[in-house]
Short mmCIF file of C-alpha atoms in Angstrom, two decimals:
data_model
loop_
_atom_site.label_atom_id
_atom_site.label_comp_id
_atom_site.label_asym_id
_atom_site.label_seq_id
_atom_site.Cartn_x
_atom_site.Cartn_y
_atom_site.Cartn_z
CA UNK G 931 2.66 -6.99 33.64
CA UNK G 932 0.49 -4.33 35.19
CA UNK G 933 -1.74 -1.68 33.67
CA UNK G 934 -0.59 1.09 35.97
CA UNK G 935 1.05 3.92 34.05
CA UNK G 936 4.70 4.31 34.98
CA UNK G 937 6.31 7.63 34.09
CA UNK G 938 9.40 5.92 32.70
CA UNK G 939 8.25 2.51 31.50
CA UNK G 940 10.55 1.37 28.67
CA UNK G 941 12.11 4.81 28.83
CA UNK G 942 8.77 6.28 27.74
CA UNK G 943 7.26 9.06 29.84
CA UNK G 944 3.76 7.58 29.75
CA UNK G 945 2.05 10.42 31.62
CA UNK G 946 3.47 12.98 29.19
CA UNK G 947 2.57 10.72 26.25
CA UNK G 948 -1.08 10.67 27.31
CA UNK G 949 -1.02 14.40 28.15
CA UNK G 950 0.32 15.08 24.64
CA UNK G 951 -2.47 13.04 23.08
CA UNK G 952 -5.00 14.98 25.18
CA UNK G 953 -3.49 18.30 24.10
CA UNK G 954 -3.65 17.30 20.43
CA UNK G 955 -7.28 16.22 20.86
CA UNK G 956 -8.04 19.71 22.17
CA UNK G 957 -6.12 21.51 19.44
CA UNK G 958 -5.53 19.54 16.26
CA UNK G 959 -3.13 22.14 14.83
CA UNK G 960 -0.47 20.94 17.28
CA UNK G 961 -0.17 17.82 15.09
CA UNK G 962 0.83 19.68 11.91
CA UNK G 963 4.54 19.01 11.38
CA UNK G 964 7.08 19.67 8.67
CA UNK G 965 10.38 17.79 8.76
CA UNK G 966 13.36 18.94 6.71
CA UNK G 967 16.78 17.93 5.46
CA UNK G 968 19.46 19.91 3.62
CA UNK G 969 21.55 17.86 1.22
CA UNK G 970 24.82 18.84 -0.46
CA UNK G 971 26.58 16.94 -3.21
CA UNK G 972 30.19 16.14 -2.29
CA UNK G 973 31.58 14.26 -5.32
CA UNK G 974 30.49 11.39 -7.52
CA UNK G 975 27.63 9.54 -5.81
CA UNK G 976 28.60 10.95 -2.39
CA UNK G 977 26.29 13.48 -0.74
CA UNK G 978 25.66 14.66 2.79
CA UNK G 979 22.48 15.71 4.59
CA UNK G 980 22.07 17.83 7.68
CA UNK G 981 19.08 17.90 10.00
CA UNK G 982 18.50 20.72 12.41
CA UNK G 983 15.16 22.51 12.28
CA UNK G 984 11.58 21.41 11.85
CA UNK G 985 8.12 22.84 12.35
CA UNK G 986 5.69 21.37 14.85
CA UNK G 987 3.34 22.21 17.70
CA UNK G 988 2.64 25.53 15.95
CA UNK G 989 6.23 26.78 16.07
CA UNK G 990 9.67 26.49 14.49
CA UNK G 991 11.75 24.05 16.49
CA UNK G 992 15.36 22.84 16.57
CA UNK G 993 16.74 19.41 17.26
CA UNK G 994 18.93 19.27 20.37
CA UNK G 995 21.89 18.42 18.13
CA UNK G 996 22.44 18.79 14.40
CA UNK G 997 22.87 15.39 12.71
CA UNK G 998 24.95 14.84 9.58
CA UNK G 999 24.60 11.70 7.46
CA UNK G 1000 26.44 10.64 4.32
CA UNK G 1001 25.40 8.46 1.42
CA UNK G 1002 27.44 7.00 -1.37
CA UNK G 1003 27.47 3.99 -3.64
CA UNK G 1004 29.87 1.13 -2.89
CA UNK G 1005 32.80 0.43 -5.22
CA UNK G 1006 30.88 -2.35 -6.97
CA UNK G 1007 28.36 0.35 -7.98
CA UNK G 1008 31.11 2.74 -9.07
CA UNK G 1009 31.12 4.86 -5.89
CA UNK G 1010 33.68 5.52 -3.16
CA UNK G 1011 31.63 3.88 -0.36
CA UNK G 1012 31.70 6.94 1.88
CA UNK G 1013 28.44 5.87 3.52
CA UNK G 1014 25.43 3.61 3.10
CA UNK G 1015 23.49 3.84 -0.15
CA UNK G 1016 20.35 6.00 -0.17
CA UNK G 1017 18.11 2.92 -0.26
CA UNK G 1018 19.76 1.54 2.88
CA UNK G 1019 18.47 4.56 4.82
CA UNK G 1020 14.93 3.38 4.05
CA UNK G 1021 15.73 0.17 5.96
CA UNK G 1022 16.80 2.12 9.04
CA UNK G 1023 13.73 4.33 8.74
CA UNK G 1024 11.25 1.45 8.78
CA UNK G 1025 13.01 -0.38 11.64
CA UNK G 1026 13.37 2.76 13.75
CA UNK G 1027 9.75 3.84 13.19
CA UNK G 1028 8.31 0.45 14.11
CA UNK G 1029 10.63 0.16 17.12
CA UNK G 1030 9.69 3.58 18.50
CA UNK G 1031 6.05 2.62 18.14
CA UNK G 1032 6.63 -0.70 19.88
CA UNK G 1033 8.18 1.04 22.89
CA UNK G 1034 5.35 3.58 23.07
CA UNK G 1035 2.55 1.05 22.65
CA UNK G 1036 4.09 -1.36 25.15
CA UNK G 1037 4.50 1.44 27.70
CA UNK G 1038 0.90 2.57 27.19
CA UNK G 1039 -0.25 -1.02 27.74
CA UNK G 1040 1.89 -1.51 30.84
CA UNK G 1041 4.29 -3.99 29.28
CA UNK G 1042 7.96 -3.81 30.25
CA UNK G 1043 10.19 -4.66 27.31
CA UNK G 1044 13.66 -6.10 27.84
CA UNK G 1045 14.82 -6.40 24.25
CA UNK G 1046 13.71 -5.27 20.82
CA UNK G 1047 15.94 -5.78 17.82
CA UNK G 1048 15.31 -6.20 14.14
CA UNK G 1049 17.00 -7.25 10.94
CA UNK G 1050 15.85 -5.56 7.77
CA UNK G 1051 16.45 -6.87 4.28
CA UNK G 1052 15.58 -5.04 1.08
CA UNK G 1053 15.70 -6.96 -2.20
CA UNK G 1054 16.31 -4.94 -5.31
CA UNK G 1055 17.05 -5.77 -8.92
CA UNK G 1056 19.32 -3.02 -10.23
CA UNK G 1057 18.32 -3.80 -13.80
CA UNK G 1058 15.61 -1.26 -12.95
CA UNK G 1059 17.80 1.74 -12.23
CA UNK G 1060 20.26 0.68 -14.94
CA UNK G 1061 17.38 0.75 -17.44
CA UNK G 1062 18.40 -2.71 -18.68
CA UNK G 1063 14.97 -4.31 -18.90
CA UNK G 1064 11.82 -4.44 -20.96
CA UNK G 1065 9.71 -2.38 -18.57
CA UNK G 1066 9.09 -5.16 -16.08
CA UNK G 1067 11.67 -4.28 -13.41
CA UNK G 1068 10.91 -1.51 -10.93
CA UNK G 1069 13.58 0.93 -9.77
CA UNK G 1070 12.93 0.44 -6.07
CA UNK G 1071 12.84 -2.51 -3.73
CA UNK G 1072 10.89 -5.58 -4.81
CA UNK G 1073 10.19 -6.02 -1.14
CA UNK G 1074 11.42 -5.23 2.34
CA UNK G 1075 11.37 -7.79 5.13
CA UNK G 1076 11.64 -6.79 8.79
CA UNK G 1077 12.28 -9.53 11.35
CA UNK G 1078 11.72 -8.46 14.95
CA UNK G 1079 12.98 -10.17 18.05
CA UNK G 1080 11.02 -8.88 21.02
CA UNK G 1081 11.17 -9.82 24.69
CA UNK G 1082 9.23 -8.49 27.66
CA UNK G 1083 6.95 -9.37 30.55
CA UNK G 1084 3.97 -10.31 28.39
CA UNK G 1085 2.86 -13.41 26.55
CA UNK G 1086 3.56 -14.14 22.94
CA UNK G 1087 0.15 -12.94 21.72
CA UNK G 1088 0.43 -9.63 23.60
CA UNK G 1089 3.90 -8.94 22.22
CA UNK G 1090 2.69 -9.68 18.70
CA UNK G 1091 -0.28 -7.35 19.20
CA UNK G 1092 2.10 -4.57 20.23
CA UNK G 1093 4.10 -4.98 17.02
CA UNK G 1094 0.89 -5.04 14.99
CA UNK G 1095 -0.42 -1.88 16.67
CA UNK G 1096 2.91 -0.17 15.95
CA UNK G 1097 2.68 -1.22 12.29
CA UNK G 1098 -0.86 0.11 11.99
CA UNK G 1099 0.28 3.54 13.24
CA UNK G 1100 3.68 3.72 11.59
CA UNK G 1101 4.42 6.77 9.45
CA UNK G 1102 7.28 5.08 7.59
CA UNK G 1103 5.30 1.87 6.99
CA UNK G 1104 2.57 3.98 5.38
CA UNK G 1105 5.07 6.08 3.41
CA UNK G 1106 6.60 2.95 1.89
CA UNK G 1107 3.58 0.71 1.39
CA UNK G 1108 1.31 3.43 -0.02
CA UNK G 1109 2.09 6.08 -2.64
CA UNK G 1110 3.66 9.23 -1.20
CA UNK G 1111 3.56 12.27 -3.50
CA UNK G 1112 7.07 13.59 -4.17
CA UNK G 1113 7.45 16.87 -6.06
CA UNK G 1114 10.78 18.06 -7.44
CA UNK G 1115 11.60 21.67 -8.21
CA UNK G 1116 14.80 22.71 -9.96
CA UNK G 1117 16.60 26.04 -9.72
CA UNK G 1118 19.53 26.28 -12.12
CA UNK G 1119 22.36 28.76 -11.80
CA UNK H 422 30.63 20.90 -22.30
CA UNK H 423 32.06 18.00 -24.29
CA UNK H 424 30.82 14.49 -24.92
CA UNK H 425 34.21 12.85 -24.39
CA UNK H 426 34.14 10.48 -21.45
CA UNK H 427 36.39 11.65 -18.65
CA UNK H 428 37.40 8.97 -16.12
CA UNK H 429 36.76 11.34 -13.23
CA UNK H 430 34.09 13.78 -14.42
CA UNK H 431 32.11 14.99 -11.40
CA UNK H 432 34.06 12.46 -9.36
CA UNK H 433 32.38 9.69 -11.39
CA UNK H 434 34.60 7.09 -13.06
CA UNK H 435 32.69 7.18 -16.33
CA UNK H 436 34.66 4.41 -18.04
CA UNK H 437 33.99 2.05 -15.13
CA UNK H 438 30.34 3.14 -15.05
CA UNK H 439 29.86 2.13 -18.69
CA UNK H 440 31.91 -1.05 -18.20
CA UNK H 441 29.65 -1.97 -15.27
CA UNK H 442 26.55 -1.46 -17.40
CA UNK H 443 28.08 -3.65 -20.11
CA UNK H 444 28.91 -6.35 -17.58
CA UNK H 445 25.33 -6.31 -16.24
CA UNK H 446 23.96 -6.51 -19.79
CA UNK H 447 26.03 -9.66 -20.30
CA UNK H 448 25.05 -11.23 -16.98
CA UNK H 449 21.83 -9.92 -15.43
CA UNK H 450 22.42 -11.76 -12.14
CA UNK H 451 25.08 -9.19 -11.25
CA UNK H 452 22.22 -6.72 -10.67
CA UNK H 453 20.52 -8.76 -7.94
CA UNK H 454 21.22 -6.95 -4.66
CA UNK H 455 20.07 -7.26 -1.08
CA UNK H 456 20.72 -4.38 1.31
CA UNK H 457 20.47 -4.82 5.08
CA UNK H 458 20.32 -2.98 8.37
CA UNK H 459 20.44 -4.24 11.94
CA UNK H 460 18.44 -2.18 14.41
CA UNK H 461 18.55 -2.30 18.21
CA UNK H 462 16.18 -0.55 20.56
CA UNK H 463 18.04 1.65 23.07
CA UNK H 464 15.29 3.19 25.25
CA UNK H 465 11.98 4.93 24.70
CA UNK H 466 11.73 6.00 21.06
CA UNK H 467 15.53 5.81 20.60
CA UNK H 468 16.98 3.05 18.43
CA UNK H 469 20.18 2.52 16.51
CA UNK H 470 20.91 0.86 13.17
CA UNK H 471 24.16 -0.55 11.85
CA UNK H 472 25.06 -1.15 8.23
CA UNK H 473 27.91 -3.39 7.24
CA UNK H 474 27.18 -6.22 4.81
CA UNK H 475 25.10 -6.56 1.69
CA UNK H 476 24.72 -8.96 -1.19
CA UNK H 477 25.45 -7.96 -4.75
CA UNK H 478 27.32 -8.92 -7.92
CA UNK H 479 26.73 -12.57 -6.97
CA UNK H 480 28.62 -12.41 -3.67
CA UNK H 481 28.44 -11.29 -0.05
CA UNK H 482 30.08 -7.89 0.27
CA UNK H 483 31.06 -5.51 3.08
CA UNK H 484 30.96 -1.74 3.18
CA UNK H 485 34.40 -0.19 3.59
CA UNK H 486 33.28 1.16 6.96
CA UNK H 487 30.41 0.19 9.26
CA UNK H 488 27.93 3.07 9.66
CA UNK H 489 25.83 3.62 12.77
CA UNK H 490 22.76 5.88 12.77
CA UNK H 491 20.38 6.80 15.58
CA UNK H 492 16.73 7.78 15.56
CA UNK H 493 14.59 9.21 18.28
CA UNK H 494 11.59 11.46 18.69
CA UNK H 495 12.12 15.07 19.77
CA UNK H 496 10.98 16.22 23.21
CA UNK H 497 7.77 17.70 21.75
CA UNK H 498 6.92 14.14 20.67
CA UNK H 499 7.85 12.68 24.06
CA UNK H 500 11.31 11.46 23.05
CA UNK H 501 14.85 12.36 24.11
CA UNK H 502 15.93 13.74 20.71
CA UNK H 503 18.96 11.48 20.40
CA UNK H 504 18.77 11.68 16.62
CA UNK H 505 16.49 12.57 13.72
CA UNK H 506 13.06 10.97 13.62
CA UNK H 507 12.62 7.90 11.41
CA UNK H 508 10.61 9.90 8.85
CA UNK H 509 13.45 12.41 8.52
CA UNK H 510 15.70 9.65 7.16
CA UNK H 511 13.29 9.32 4.24
CA UNK H 512 14.11 12.92 3.34
CA UNK H 513 17.84 12.21 3.26
CA UNK H 514 17.22 9.06 1.24
CA UNK H 515 15.31 10.82 -1.54
CA UNK H 516 17.77 13.72 -1.75
CA UNK H 517 20.84 11.46 -1.74
CA UNK H 518 19.39 9.08 -4.35
CA UNK H 519 18.44 11.86 -6.76
CA UNK H 520 21.79 13.60 -6.21
CA UNK H 521 23.83 10.45 -6.91
CA UNK H 522 21.83 9.97 -10.08
CA UNK H 523 22.36 13.57 -11.12
CA UNK H 524 26.14 13.20 -10.81
CA UNK H 525 26.13 9.93 -12.76
CA UNK H 526 23.83 11.15 -15.52
CA UNK H 527 25.72 14.43 -15.89
CA UNK H 528 29.04 12.59 -16.11
CA UNK H 529 27.67 10.19 -18.71
CA UNK H 530 26.43 13.18 -20.74
CA UNK H 531 29.73 15.06 -20.46
CA UNK H 532 28.41 17.81 -18.20
CA UNK H 533 30.68 19.15 -15.48
CA UNK H 534 28.69 20.06 -12.37
CA UNK H 535 29.94 22.69 -9.95
CA UNK H 536 27.18 22.59 -7.37
CA UNK H 537 24.21 20.42 -6.47
CA UNK H 538 22.28 21.02 -3.29
CA UNK H 539 18.75 20.36 -2.22
CA UNK H 540 16.26 21.21 0.49
CA UNK H 541 13.70 18.58 1.34
CA UNK H 542 10.45 19.22 3.18
CA UNK H 543 8.04 16.55 4.32
CA UNK H 544 4.59 17.60 5.51
CA UNK H 545 2.86 15.30 7.92
CA UNK H 546 -0.27 15.52 10.05
CA UNK H 547 0.45 13.53 13.20
CA UNK H 548 -3.28 13.10 13.84
CA UNK H 549 -2.66 10.02 11.67
CA UNK H 550 -0.17 8.22 13.88
CA UNK H 551 -1.95 9.46 17.01
CA UNK H 552 -5.14 7.83 15.71
CA UNK H 553 -7.05 11.06 16.41
CA UNK H 554 -9.08 11.25 13.21
CA UNK H 555 -12.09 9.81 11.44
CA UNK H 556 -10.09 7.71 8.97
CA UNK H 557 -9.17 10.59 6.68
CA UNK H 558 -5.60 11.29 7.84
CA UNK H 559 -2.79 9.05 6.65
CA UNK H 560 0.06 8.01 8.94
CA UNK H 561 2.83 9.04 6.55
CA UNK H 562 3.76 12.22 4.75
CA UNK H 563 1.02 14.07 2.89
CA UNK H 564 3.76 15.04 0.49
CA UNK H 565 7.49 15.52 0.12
CA UNK H 566 8.97 18.46 -1.77
CA UNK H 567 12.57 18.45 -3.01
CA UNK H 568 14.05 21.73 -4.25
CA UNK H 569 17.30 21.34 -6.19
CA UNK H 570 19.84 24.03 -6.90
CA UNK H 571 22.11 22.80 -9.67
CA UNK H 572 24.99 24.52 -11.45
CA UNK H 573 27.27 23.28 -14.21
CA UNK H 574 28.59 23.91 -17.69
CA UNK H 575 25.31 23.23 -19.46
CA UNK H 576 22.23 25.25 -20.23
CA UNK H 577 19.12 25.37 -18.11
CA UNK H 578 17.23 22.82 -20.22
CA UNK H 579 20.10 20.31 -20.12
CA UNK H 580 20.47 20.62 -16.36
CA UNK H 581 16.72 20.09 -15.92
CA UNK H 582 16.85 17.02 -18.19
CA UNK H 583 19.62 15.58 -16.02
CA UNK H 584 17.46 15.96 -12.90
CA UNK H 585 14.50 14.42 -14.74
CA UNK H 586 16.56 11.46 -15.93
CA UNK H 587 17.80 10.92 -12.37
CA UNK H 588 14.19 10.98 -11.11
CA UNK H 589 13.09 8.47 -13.71
CA UNK H 590 15.80 6.02 -12.58
CA UNK H 591 15.70 6.70 -8.83
CA UNK H 592 15.21 3.72 -6.54
CA UNK H 593 14.08 5.85 -3.59
CA UNK H 594 11.70 7.94 -5.72
CA UNK H 595 10.05 4.71 -6.86
CA UNK H 596 10.03 3.23 -3.34
CA UNK H 597 8.19 6.29 -2.01
CA UNK H 598 5.84 7.15 -4.86
CA UNK H 599 4.74 3.57 -5.55
CA UNK H 600 3.72 0.86 -3.10
CA UNK H 601 6.65 -1.14 -1.72
CA UNK H 602 5.71 -4.44 -0.08
CA UNK H 603 6.91 -4.57 3.55
CA UNK H 604 6.57 -7.84 5.47
CA UNK H 605 7.04 -8.05 9.22
CA UNK H 606 7.96 -11.21 11.08
CA UNK H 607 8.00 -11.42 14.85
CA UNK H 608 10.05 -13.77 17.01
CA UNK H 609 9.18 -13.51 20.71
CA UNK H 610 11.40 -14.70 23.53
#
């Protein structure tokens, strides 16, 4: 472990990472982003979202490639199982957000990682969404558990601090653990 | 619009949907589910999740197909843009959950839908995750806005009630708008 910045440590361009932070410090408006998805119902519980554009760094931007993702319910929940359930995408989101942060924080601290993987479990009582309860069962997850396995050229305490720093700066961790306002507009035709 | 159950209204097997609800009423344990994802870091801010198994209806189950999804940060956020950002998956999750509910509720109410689509926008100030603020900027979305376009053989008020009923029973809406406990365990190697 060294503290010398390496332009490609963990696949992270550390010099550009710090330059980006400096640019945002100079001009806070660069940090205003809007992410977007376009969803279309296919049939039954099956729908499909596309991601292409977003706003950030004071301009409209496009992802390098459009991404298409499907959701459905499995047969046991009366769907056709054409993709993971919507709630399963939350599990990917939290793992991916924490993992990206881990790679960035480790790179900034001069730690070379060799492996980061995680298992995510979300426990949910569907009595909530079925409405079959006396008001005591929530619709969403009772809890989500993320188990990380992390290896790199740093001691146990340092690796744990990297995960903790990632958690403390994670957008998805905040979005899930604290209330996020969601507004719904309806246009009928 | 009729109120006669149709086994394939909106692609929803209404008879099986009601039979499933009856079965859960009889035996609440059927509703205990655990969803899972396995995430592996690839490089930099790029990671990949796989979905295959889950627990539900008192047994281990497998999705019909394994699904693999990637996340990365775009170049403007010092990534390689190998997929949508983690926070963008939250936008798919909320749209897909509400849409699945809309199809189910409409089918149960005897409404034939012809089109459901939605645009989702999530506004976020990245000063939060960059830590460049005085404690006033959250890490996650300031707010998420979902705009539905819905068409079917029912009047405006009925279509709006269907969306509202879906919202009130949505697992992802609850997970985002109310605090969801997330625990993180770390195993170092």
